[in-house]
CSV table of C-alpha atoms and ligand atoms in Angstrom, one decimal:
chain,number,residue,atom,x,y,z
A,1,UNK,CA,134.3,45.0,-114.2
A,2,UNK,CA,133.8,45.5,-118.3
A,3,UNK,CA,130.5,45.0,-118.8
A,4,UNK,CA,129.5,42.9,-121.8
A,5,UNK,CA,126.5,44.4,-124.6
A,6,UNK,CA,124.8,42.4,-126.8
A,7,UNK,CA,124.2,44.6,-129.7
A,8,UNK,CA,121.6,42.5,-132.9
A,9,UNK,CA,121.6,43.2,-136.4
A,10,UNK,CA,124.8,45.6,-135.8
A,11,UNK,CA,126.1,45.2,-139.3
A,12,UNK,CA,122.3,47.0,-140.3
A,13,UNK,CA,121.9,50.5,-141.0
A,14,UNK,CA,120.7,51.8,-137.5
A,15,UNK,CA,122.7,49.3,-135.9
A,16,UNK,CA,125.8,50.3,-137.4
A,17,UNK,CA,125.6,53.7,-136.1
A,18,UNK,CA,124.5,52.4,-133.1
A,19,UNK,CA,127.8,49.8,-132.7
A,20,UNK,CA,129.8,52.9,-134.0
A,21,UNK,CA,128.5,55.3,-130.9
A,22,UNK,CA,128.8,52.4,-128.2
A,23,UNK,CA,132.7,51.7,-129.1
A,24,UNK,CA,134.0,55.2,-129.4
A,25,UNK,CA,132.1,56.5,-126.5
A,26,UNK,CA,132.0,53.7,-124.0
A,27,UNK,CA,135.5,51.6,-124.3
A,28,UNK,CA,134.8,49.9,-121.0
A,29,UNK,CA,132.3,48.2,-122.5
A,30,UNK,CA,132.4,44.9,-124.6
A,31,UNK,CA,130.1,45.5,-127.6
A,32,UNK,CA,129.3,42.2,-129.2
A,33,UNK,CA,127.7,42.5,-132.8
A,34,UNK,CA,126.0,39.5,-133.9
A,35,UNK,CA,124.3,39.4,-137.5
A,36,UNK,CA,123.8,36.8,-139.1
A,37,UNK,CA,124.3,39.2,-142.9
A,38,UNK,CA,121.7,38.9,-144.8
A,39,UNK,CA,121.1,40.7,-147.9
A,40,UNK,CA,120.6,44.2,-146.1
A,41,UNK,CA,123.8,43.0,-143.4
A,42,UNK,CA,127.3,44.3,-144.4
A,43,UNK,CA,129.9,44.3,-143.0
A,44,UNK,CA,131.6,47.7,-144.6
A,45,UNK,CA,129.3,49.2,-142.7
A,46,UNK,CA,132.0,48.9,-139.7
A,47,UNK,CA,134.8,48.7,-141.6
A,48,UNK,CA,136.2,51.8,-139.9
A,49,UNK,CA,135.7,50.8,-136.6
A,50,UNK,CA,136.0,47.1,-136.5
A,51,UNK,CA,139.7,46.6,-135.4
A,52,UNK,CA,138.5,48.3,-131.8
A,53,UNK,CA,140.0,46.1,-128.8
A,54,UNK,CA,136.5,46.7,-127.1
A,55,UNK,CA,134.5,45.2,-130.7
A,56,UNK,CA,133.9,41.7,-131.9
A,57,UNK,CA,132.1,40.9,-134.3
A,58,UNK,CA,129.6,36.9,-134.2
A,59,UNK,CA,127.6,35.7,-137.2
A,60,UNK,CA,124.9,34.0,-136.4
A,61,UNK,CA,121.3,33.9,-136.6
A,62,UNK,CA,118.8,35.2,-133.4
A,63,UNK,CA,116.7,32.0,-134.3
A,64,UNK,CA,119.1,29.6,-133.1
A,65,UNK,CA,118.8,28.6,-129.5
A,66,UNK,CA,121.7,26.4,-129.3
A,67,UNK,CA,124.2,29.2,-130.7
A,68,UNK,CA,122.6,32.2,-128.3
A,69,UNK,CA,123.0,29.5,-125.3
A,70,UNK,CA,126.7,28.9,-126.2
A,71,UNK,CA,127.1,33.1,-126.7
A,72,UNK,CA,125.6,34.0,-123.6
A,73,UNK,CA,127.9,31.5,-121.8
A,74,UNK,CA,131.0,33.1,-123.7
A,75,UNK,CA,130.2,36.9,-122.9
A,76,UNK,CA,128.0,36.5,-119.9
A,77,UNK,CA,125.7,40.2,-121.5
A,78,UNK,CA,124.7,41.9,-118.7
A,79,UNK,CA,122.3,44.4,-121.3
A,80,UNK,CA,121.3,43.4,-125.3
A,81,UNK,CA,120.4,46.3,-127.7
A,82,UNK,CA,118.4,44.2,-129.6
A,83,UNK,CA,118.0,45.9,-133.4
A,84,UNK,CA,118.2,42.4,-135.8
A,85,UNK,CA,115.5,42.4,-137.7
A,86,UNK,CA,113.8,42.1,-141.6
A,87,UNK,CA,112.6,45.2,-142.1
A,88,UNK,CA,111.8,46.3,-145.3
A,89,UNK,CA,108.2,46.5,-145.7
A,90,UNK,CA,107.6,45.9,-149.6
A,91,UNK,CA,109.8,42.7,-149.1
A,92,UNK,CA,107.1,41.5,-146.3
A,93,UNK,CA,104.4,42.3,-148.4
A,94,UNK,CA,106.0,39.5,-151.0
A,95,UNK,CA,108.1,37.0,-148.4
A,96,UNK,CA,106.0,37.5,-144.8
A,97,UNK,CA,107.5,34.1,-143.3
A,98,UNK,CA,110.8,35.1,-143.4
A,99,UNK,CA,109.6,38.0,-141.1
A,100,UNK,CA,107.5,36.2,-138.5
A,101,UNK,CA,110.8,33.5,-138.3
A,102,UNK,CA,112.9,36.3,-137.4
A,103,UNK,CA,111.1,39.5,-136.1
A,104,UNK,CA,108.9,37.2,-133.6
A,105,UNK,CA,110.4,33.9,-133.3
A,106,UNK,CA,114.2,35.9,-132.9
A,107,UNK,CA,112.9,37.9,-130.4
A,108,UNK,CA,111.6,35.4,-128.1
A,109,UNK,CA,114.5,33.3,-128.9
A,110,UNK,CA,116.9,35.8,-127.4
A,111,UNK,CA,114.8,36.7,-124.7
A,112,UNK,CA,114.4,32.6,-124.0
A,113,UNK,CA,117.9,33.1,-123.7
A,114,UNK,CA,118.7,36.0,-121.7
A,115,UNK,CA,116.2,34.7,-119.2
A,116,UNK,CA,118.0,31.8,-118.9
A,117,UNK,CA,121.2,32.9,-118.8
A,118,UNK,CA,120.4,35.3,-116.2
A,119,UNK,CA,118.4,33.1,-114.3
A,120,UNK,CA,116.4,35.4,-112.4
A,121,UNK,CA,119.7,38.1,-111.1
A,122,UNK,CA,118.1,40.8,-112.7
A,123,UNK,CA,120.6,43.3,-111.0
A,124,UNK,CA,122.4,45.5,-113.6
A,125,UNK,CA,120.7,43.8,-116.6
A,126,UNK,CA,118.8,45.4,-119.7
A,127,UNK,CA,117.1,43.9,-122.4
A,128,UNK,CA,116.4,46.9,-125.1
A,129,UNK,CA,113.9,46.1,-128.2
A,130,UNK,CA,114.0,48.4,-130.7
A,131,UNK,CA,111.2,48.6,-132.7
A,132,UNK,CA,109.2,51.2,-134.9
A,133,UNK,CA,105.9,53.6,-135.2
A,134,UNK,CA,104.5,50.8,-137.8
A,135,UNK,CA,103.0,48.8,-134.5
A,136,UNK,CA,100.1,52.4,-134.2
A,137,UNK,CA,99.2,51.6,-138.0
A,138,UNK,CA,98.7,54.7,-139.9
A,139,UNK,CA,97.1,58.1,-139.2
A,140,UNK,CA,94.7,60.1,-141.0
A,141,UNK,CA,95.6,63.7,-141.7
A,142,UNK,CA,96.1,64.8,-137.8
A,143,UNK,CA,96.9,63.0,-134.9
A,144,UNK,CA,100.6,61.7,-133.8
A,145,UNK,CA,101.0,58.4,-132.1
A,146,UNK,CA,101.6,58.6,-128.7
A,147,UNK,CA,103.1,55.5,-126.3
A,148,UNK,CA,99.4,55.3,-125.5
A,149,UNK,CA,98.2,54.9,-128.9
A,150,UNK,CA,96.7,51.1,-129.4
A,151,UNK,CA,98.8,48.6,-131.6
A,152,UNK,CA,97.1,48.5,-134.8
A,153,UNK,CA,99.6,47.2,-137.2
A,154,UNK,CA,98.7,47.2,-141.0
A,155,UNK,CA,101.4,45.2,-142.9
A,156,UNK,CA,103.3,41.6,-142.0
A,157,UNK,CA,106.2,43.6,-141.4
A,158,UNK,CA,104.8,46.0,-138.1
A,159,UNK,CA,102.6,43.1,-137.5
A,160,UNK,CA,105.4,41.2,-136.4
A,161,UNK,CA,107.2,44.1,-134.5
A,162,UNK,CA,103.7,44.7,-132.7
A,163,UNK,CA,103.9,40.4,-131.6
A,164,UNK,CA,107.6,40.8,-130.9
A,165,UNK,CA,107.0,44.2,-128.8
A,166,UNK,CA,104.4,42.3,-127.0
A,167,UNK,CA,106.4,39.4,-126.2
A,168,UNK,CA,109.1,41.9,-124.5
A,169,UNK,CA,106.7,43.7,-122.5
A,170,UNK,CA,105.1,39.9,-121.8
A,171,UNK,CA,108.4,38.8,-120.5
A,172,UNK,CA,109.1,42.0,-118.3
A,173,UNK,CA,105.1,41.1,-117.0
A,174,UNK,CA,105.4,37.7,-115.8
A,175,UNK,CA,109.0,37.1,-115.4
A,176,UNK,CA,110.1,40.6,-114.0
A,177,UNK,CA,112.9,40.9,-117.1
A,178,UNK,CA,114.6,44.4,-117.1
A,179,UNK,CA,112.7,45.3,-120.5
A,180,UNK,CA,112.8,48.5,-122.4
A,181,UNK,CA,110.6,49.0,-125.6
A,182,UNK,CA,111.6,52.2,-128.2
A,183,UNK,CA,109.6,52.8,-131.2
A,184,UNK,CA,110.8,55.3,-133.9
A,185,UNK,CA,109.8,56.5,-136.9
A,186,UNK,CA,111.2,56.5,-140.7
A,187,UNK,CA,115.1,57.0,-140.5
A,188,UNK,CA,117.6,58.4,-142.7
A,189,UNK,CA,121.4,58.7,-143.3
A,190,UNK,CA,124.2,56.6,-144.7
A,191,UNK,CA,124.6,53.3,-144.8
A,192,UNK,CA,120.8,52.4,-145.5
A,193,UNK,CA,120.0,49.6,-147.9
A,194,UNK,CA,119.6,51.6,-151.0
A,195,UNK,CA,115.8,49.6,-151.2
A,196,UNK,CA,114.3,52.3,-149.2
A,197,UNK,CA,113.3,55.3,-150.5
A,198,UNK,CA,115.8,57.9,-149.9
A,199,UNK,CA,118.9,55.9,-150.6
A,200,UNK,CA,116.8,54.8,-153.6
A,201,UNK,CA,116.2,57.5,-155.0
A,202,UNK,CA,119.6,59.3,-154.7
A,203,UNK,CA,121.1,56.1,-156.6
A,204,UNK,CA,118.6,56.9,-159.3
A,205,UNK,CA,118.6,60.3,-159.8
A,206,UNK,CA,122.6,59.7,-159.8
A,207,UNK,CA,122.6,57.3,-162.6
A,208,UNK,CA,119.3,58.8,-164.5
A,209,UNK,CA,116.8,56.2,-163.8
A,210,UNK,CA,113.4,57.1,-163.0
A,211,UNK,CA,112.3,57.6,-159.2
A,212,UNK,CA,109.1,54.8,-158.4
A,213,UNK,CA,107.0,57.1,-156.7
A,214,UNK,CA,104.1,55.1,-155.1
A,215,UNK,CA,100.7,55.9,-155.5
A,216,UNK,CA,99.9,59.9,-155.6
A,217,UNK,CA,103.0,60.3,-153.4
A,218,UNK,CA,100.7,61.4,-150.6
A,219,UNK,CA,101.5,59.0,-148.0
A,220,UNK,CA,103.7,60.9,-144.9
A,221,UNK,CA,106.4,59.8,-142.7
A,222,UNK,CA,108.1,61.5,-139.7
A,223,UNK,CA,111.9,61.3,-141.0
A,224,UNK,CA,114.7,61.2,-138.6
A,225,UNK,CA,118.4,61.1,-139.0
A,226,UNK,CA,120.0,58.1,-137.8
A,227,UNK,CA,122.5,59.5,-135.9
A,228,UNK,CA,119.5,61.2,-133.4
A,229,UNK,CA,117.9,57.8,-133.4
A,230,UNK,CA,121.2,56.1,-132.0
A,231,UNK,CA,121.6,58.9,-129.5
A,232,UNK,CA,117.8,58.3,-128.0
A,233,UNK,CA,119.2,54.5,-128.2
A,234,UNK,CA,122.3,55.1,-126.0
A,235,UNK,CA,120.2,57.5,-124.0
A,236,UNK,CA,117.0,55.3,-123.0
A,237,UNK,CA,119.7,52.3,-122.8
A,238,UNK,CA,121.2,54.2,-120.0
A,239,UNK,CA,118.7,55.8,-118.3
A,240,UNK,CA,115.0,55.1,-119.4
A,241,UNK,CA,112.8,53.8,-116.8
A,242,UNK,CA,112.5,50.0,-116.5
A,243,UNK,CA,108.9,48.5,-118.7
A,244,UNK,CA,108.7,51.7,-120.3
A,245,UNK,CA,108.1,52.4,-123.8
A,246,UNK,CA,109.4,55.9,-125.7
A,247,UNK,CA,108.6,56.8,-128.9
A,248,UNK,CA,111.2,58.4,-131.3
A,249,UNK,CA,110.5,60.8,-134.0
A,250,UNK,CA,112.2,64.0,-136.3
A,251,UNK,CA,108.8,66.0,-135.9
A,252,UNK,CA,109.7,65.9,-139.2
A,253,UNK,CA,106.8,65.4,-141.5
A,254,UNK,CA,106.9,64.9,-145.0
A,255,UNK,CA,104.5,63.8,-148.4
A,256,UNK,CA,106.6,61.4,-150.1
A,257,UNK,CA,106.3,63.5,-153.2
A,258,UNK,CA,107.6,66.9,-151.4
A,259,UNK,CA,110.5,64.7,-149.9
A,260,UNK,CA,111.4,63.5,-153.6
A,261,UNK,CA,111.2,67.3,-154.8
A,262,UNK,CA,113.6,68.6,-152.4
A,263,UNK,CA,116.1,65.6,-152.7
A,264,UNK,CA,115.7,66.1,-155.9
A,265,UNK,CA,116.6,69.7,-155.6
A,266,UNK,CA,119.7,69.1,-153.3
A,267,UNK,CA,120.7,66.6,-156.1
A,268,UNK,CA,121.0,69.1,-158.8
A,269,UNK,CA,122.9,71.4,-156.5
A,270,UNK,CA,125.3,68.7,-155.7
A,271,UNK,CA,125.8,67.3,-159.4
A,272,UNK,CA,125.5,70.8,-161.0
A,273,UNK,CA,122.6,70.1,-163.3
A,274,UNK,CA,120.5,72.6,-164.2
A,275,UNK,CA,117.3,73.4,-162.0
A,276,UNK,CA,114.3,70.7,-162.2
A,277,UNK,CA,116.6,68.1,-163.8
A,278,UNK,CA,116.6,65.4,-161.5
A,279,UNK,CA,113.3,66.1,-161.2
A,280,UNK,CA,112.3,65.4,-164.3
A,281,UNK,CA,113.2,61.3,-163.0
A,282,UNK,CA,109.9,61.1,-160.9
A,283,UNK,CA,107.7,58.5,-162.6
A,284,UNK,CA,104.1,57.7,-160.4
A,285,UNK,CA,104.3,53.6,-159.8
A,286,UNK,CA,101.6,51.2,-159.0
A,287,UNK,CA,100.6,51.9,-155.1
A,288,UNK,CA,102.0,49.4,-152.3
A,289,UNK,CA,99.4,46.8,-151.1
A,290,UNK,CA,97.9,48.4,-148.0
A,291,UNK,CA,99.9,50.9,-147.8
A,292,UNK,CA,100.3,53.4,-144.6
A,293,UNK,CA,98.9,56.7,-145.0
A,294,UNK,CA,100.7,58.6,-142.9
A,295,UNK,CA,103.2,58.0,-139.8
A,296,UNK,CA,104.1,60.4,-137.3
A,297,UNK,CA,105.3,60.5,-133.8
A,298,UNK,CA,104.8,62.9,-130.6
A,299,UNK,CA,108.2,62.0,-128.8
A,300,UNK,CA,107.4,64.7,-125.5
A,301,UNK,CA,107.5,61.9,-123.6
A,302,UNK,CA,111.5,61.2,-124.4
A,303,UNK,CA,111.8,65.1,-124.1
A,304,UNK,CA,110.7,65.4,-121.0
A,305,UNK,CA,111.3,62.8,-119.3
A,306,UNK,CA,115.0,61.9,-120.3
A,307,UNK,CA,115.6,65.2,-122.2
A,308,UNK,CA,116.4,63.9,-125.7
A,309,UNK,CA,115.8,66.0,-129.2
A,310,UNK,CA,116.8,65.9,-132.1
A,311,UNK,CA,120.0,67.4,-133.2
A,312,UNK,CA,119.9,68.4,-136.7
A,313,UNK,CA,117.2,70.2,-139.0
A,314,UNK,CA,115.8,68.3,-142.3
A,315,UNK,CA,117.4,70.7,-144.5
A,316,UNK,CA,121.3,69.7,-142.7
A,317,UNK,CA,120.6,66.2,-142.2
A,318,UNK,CA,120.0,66.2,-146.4
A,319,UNK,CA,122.7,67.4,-147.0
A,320,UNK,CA,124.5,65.0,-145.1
A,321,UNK,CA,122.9,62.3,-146.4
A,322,UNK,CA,123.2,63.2,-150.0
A,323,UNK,CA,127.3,63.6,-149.5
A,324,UNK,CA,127.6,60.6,-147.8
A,325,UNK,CA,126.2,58.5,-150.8
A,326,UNK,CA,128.3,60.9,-153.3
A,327,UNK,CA,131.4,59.8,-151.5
A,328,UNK,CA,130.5,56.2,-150.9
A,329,UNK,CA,129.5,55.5,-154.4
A,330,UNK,CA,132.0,52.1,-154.0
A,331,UNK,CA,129.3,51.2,-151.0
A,332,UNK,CA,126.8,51.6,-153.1
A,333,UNK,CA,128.2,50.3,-156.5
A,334,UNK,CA,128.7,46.8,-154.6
A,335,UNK,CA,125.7,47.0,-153.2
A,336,UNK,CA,123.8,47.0,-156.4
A,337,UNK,CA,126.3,44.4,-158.1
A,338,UNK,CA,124.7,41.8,-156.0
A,339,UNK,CA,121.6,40.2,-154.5
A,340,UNK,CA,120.0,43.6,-154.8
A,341,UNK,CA,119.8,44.0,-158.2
A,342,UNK,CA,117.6,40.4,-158.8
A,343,UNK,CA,115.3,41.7,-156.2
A,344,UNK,CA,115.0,45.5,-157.4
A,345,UNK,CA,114.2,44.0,-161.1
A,346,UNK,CA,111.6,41.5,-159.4
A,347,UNK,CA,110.1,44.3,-157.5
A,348,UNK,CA,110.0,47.1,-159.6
A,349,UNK,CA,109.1,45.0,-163.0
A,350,UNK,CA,105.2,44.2,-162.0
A,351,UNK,CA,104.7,47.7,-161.0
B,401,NAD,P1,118.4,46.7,-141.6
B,401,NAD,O1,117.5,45.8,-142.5
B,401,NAD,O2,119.3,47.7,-142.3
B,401,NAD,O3,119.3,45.8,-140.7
B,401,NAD,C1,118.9,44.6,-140.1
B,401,NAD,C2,120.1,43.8,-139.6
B,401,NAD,O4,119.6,42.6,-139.0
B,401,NAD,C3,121.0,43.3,-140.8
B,401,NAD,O5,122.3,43.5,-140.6
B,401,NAD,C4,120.7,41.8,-140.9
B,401,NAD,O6,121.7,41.0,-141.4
B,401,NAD,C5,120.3,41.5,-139.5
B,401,NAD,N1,119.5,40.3,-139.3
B,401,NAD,C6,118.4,40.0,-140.0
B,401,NAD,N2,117.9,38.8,-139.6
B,401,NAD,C7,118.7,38.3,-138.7
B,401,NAD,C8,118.7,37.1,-137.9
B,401,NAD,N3,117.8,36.2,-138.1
B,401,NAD,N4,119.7,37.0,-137.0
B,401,NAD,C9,120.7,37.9,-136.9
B,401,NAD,N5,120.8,39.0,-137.6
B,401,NAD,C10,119.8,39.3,-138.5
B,401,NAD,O7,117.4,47.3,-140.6
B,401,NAD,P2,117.4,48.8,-139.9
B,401,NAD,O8,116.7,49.7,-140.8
B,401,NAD,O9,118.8,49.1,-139.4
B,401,NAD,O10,116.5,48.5,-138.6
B,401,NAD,C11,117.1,48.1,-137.4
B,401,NAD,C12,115.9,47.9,-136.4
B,401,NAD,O11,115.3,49.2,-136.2
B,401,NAD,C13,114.8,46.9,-136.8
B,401,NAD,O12,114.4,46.2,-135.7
B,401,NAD,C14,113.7,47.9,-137.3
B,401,NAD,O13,112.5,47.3,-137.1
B,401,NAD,C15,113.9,49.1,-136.4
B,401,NAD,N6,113.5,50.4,-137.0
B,401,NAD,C16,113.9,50.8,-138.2
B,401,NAD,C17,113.5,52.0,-138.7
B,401,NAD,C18,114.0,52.5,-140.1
B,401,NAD,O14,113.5,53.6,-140.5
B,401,NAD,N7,114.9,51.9,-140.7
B,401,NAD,C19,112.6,52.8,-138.0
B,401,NAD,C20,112.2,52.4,-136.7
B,401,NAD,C21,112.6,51.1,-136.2
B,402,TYD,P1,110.3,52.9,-147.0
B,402,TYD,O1,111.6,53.6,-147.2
B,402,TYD,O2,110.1,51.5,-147.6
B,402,TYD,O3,109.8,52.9,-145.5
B,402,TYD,P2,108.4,52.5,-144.8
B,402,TYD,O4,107.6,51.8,-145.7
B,402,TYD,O5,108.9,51.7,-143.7
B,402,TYD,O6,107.8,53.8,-144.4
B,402,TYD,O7,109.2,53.8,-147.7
B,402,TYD,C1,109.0,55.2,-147.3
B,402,TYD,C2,107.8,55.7,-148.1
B,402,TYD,O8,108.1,55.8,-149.5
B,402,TYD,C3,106.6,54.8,-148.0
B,402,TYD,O9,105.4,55.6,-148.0
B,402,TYD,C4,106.6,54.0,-149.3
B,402,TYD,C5,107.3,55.0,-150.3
B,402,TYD,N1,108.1,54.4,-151.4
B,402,TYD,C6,107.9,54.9,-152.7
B,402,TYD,O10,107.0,55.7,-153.0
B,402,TYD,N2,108.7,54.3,-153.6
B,402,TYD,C7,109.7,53.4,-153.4
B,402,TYD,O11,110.4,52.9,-154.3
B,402,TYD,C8,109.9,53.0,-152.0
B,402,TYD,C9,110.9,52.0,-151.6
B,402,TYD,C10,109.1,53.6,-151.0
């Protein structure tokens, strides 16, 4: 029988590569993409692949009760890849309700759902909840997070994956749902709201605006490129170990100000400026409230255990970011046309 997957926030940047892998590699399965497309949803995002017979796509918002009741009664799901989300910390720091609404009260919405709908026939059900390294708040200079670091969430945004991660592992606890919990660090690739830093920054150097550099620059993140995060998806979707929790990372560990400097280089390589042009763009902002020193993730757990790594080096996975948005400057130039321009001028003016 097809089986039917519930895939949230699909028209997102991870969950676009995510609904992308599912289709072309598993067409006996139903993928269902609800979104409800906000500012960071878009629909371009699948525009290559959304014609599928095996794809269709449902706007609509995982706070709704009513509408999730009526979906699960159309697709019967028998798993949910659950990846809708607001997650742009700077946008938490300014708006935090919107986040608890969907990040917490989403989350137990569509597990209020799924429980119901499966009404205790747990046999060949999954409910997957994505989430991120922000729940272990940040490192000092060593360390990595581990799945047995405590939650210590620093901003609105991880403090309301760290409620709706424990709300998943609450509902596996007392009502025996099939749960799964990933948490991964800082992504990159195409198709990422250019509001975060990498996609940001290419945009800027391209059209000679200065790079915001936070702060000294000093703060780390573990980067890995998307397409390795939705291949750890597909593979703890599959085969991690029911209740369990993996953490996701590139082992990939960079200042913000090196990462800058070598985008920068791989910028004046691909536009043919002259060496140290680009840059030239970096201008030091005001800091983010609270912000993170450093993220970064020991994923030996996922290696062993279901014998995931990543596939591509920083310097390839660069590269291929860069060319996608060089190619995809139409992406990018409606992008920026739209809601995103009020909120970059609101955002970057104080600073
Ligand atoms: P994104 O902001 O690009 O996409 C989020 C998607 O969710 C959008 O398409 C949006 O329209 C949709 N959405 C938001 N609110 C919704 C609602 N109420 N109902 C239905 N759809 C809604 O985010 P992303 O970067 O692709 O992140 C996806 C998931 O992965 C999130 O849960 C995030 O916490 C997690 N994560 C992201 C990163 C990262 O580096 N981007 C790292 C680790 C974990
Ligand atoms: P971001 O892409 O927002 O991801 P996160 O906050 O979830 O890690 O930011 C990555 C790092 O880059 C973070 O340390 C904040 C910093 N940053 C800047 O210095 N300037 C910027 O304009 C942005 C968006 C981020």
């Amino acid at each position: 029988m097809t089986q039917s997957i519930l895939i949230t926030g699909g028209a997102g940047f991870i969950g676009s590569h995510v609904v992308r892998r599912f289709l072309k590699k598993y067409p006996e399965y139903q993928i269902v993409n609800l979104d409800k497309l906000t500012y960071a949803g878009n629909l371009e995002n699948l525009s290559d692949i959304d014609k599928m017979p095996n794809y269709t796509f449902e706007r609509g918002d995982i706070t709704d009760n009513v509408f999730l009741a009526g979906l699960f009664f159309k697709y019967n799901f028998s798993g949910i890849i659950h990846l809708a989300a607001e997650s742009h910390v700077d946008r938490s720091i300014s708006d935090p309700d919107a986040f608890i609404k969907t990040n917490i009260e989403g989350t137990v919405a569509l597990l209020n759902a799924a429980k119901k709908h499966w009404n205790n026939d747990y046999e060949g059900k999954r409910f997957y909840h994505i989430s991120t390294d922000e729940v272990y708040g940040s490192l000092g200079i060593e360390g990595l997070f581990t799945e047995e670091t405590s939650y210590d969430p620093k901003s609105p945004y991880s403090a309301s994956k760290a409620s709706s991660d424990h709300l998943v592992r609450a509902y596996g606890h007392t009502y025996g749902m099939p749960i799964v919990i990933s948490n991964c660090s800082n992504n990159y690739g195409g198709n990422q709201f250019p509001e975060k830093l990498i996609p940001l920054s290419i945009n800027n150097i391209k059209t000679n605006k200065p790079i915001p550099i936070y702060g000294k620059g000093e703060n780390v993140r573990d980067w890995l490129y998307v397409e390795d995060h939705a291949d750890a998806i597909d593979l703890i979707f599959h085969e991690g170990k029911n209740a369990e929790t993996y953490n996701i990372g590139g082992n990939n560990e960079w200042s913000n100000i090196e990462l800058i400097h070598k985008l920068c280089e791989v910028m004046d390589r691909k536009l043919n400026r002259p060496k140290g042009d680009s840059a030239k763009l970096i201008t030091f902002v005001k800091d983010r409230a609270g912000h993170d020193l450093r993220y970064a993730i020991d994923s030996s757990k996922l290696q062993r255990e279901l014998g995931w790594k990543p596939s591509l080096d920083f310097e390839k996975g660069i590269e291929l970011t860069v060319d996608w948005y060089l190619a995809n400057e139409a992406w990018m130039n409606r992008i920026i046309s739209g809601e995103y321009e009020k909120y970059y001028e609101t955002q970057y003016q104080k600073r």
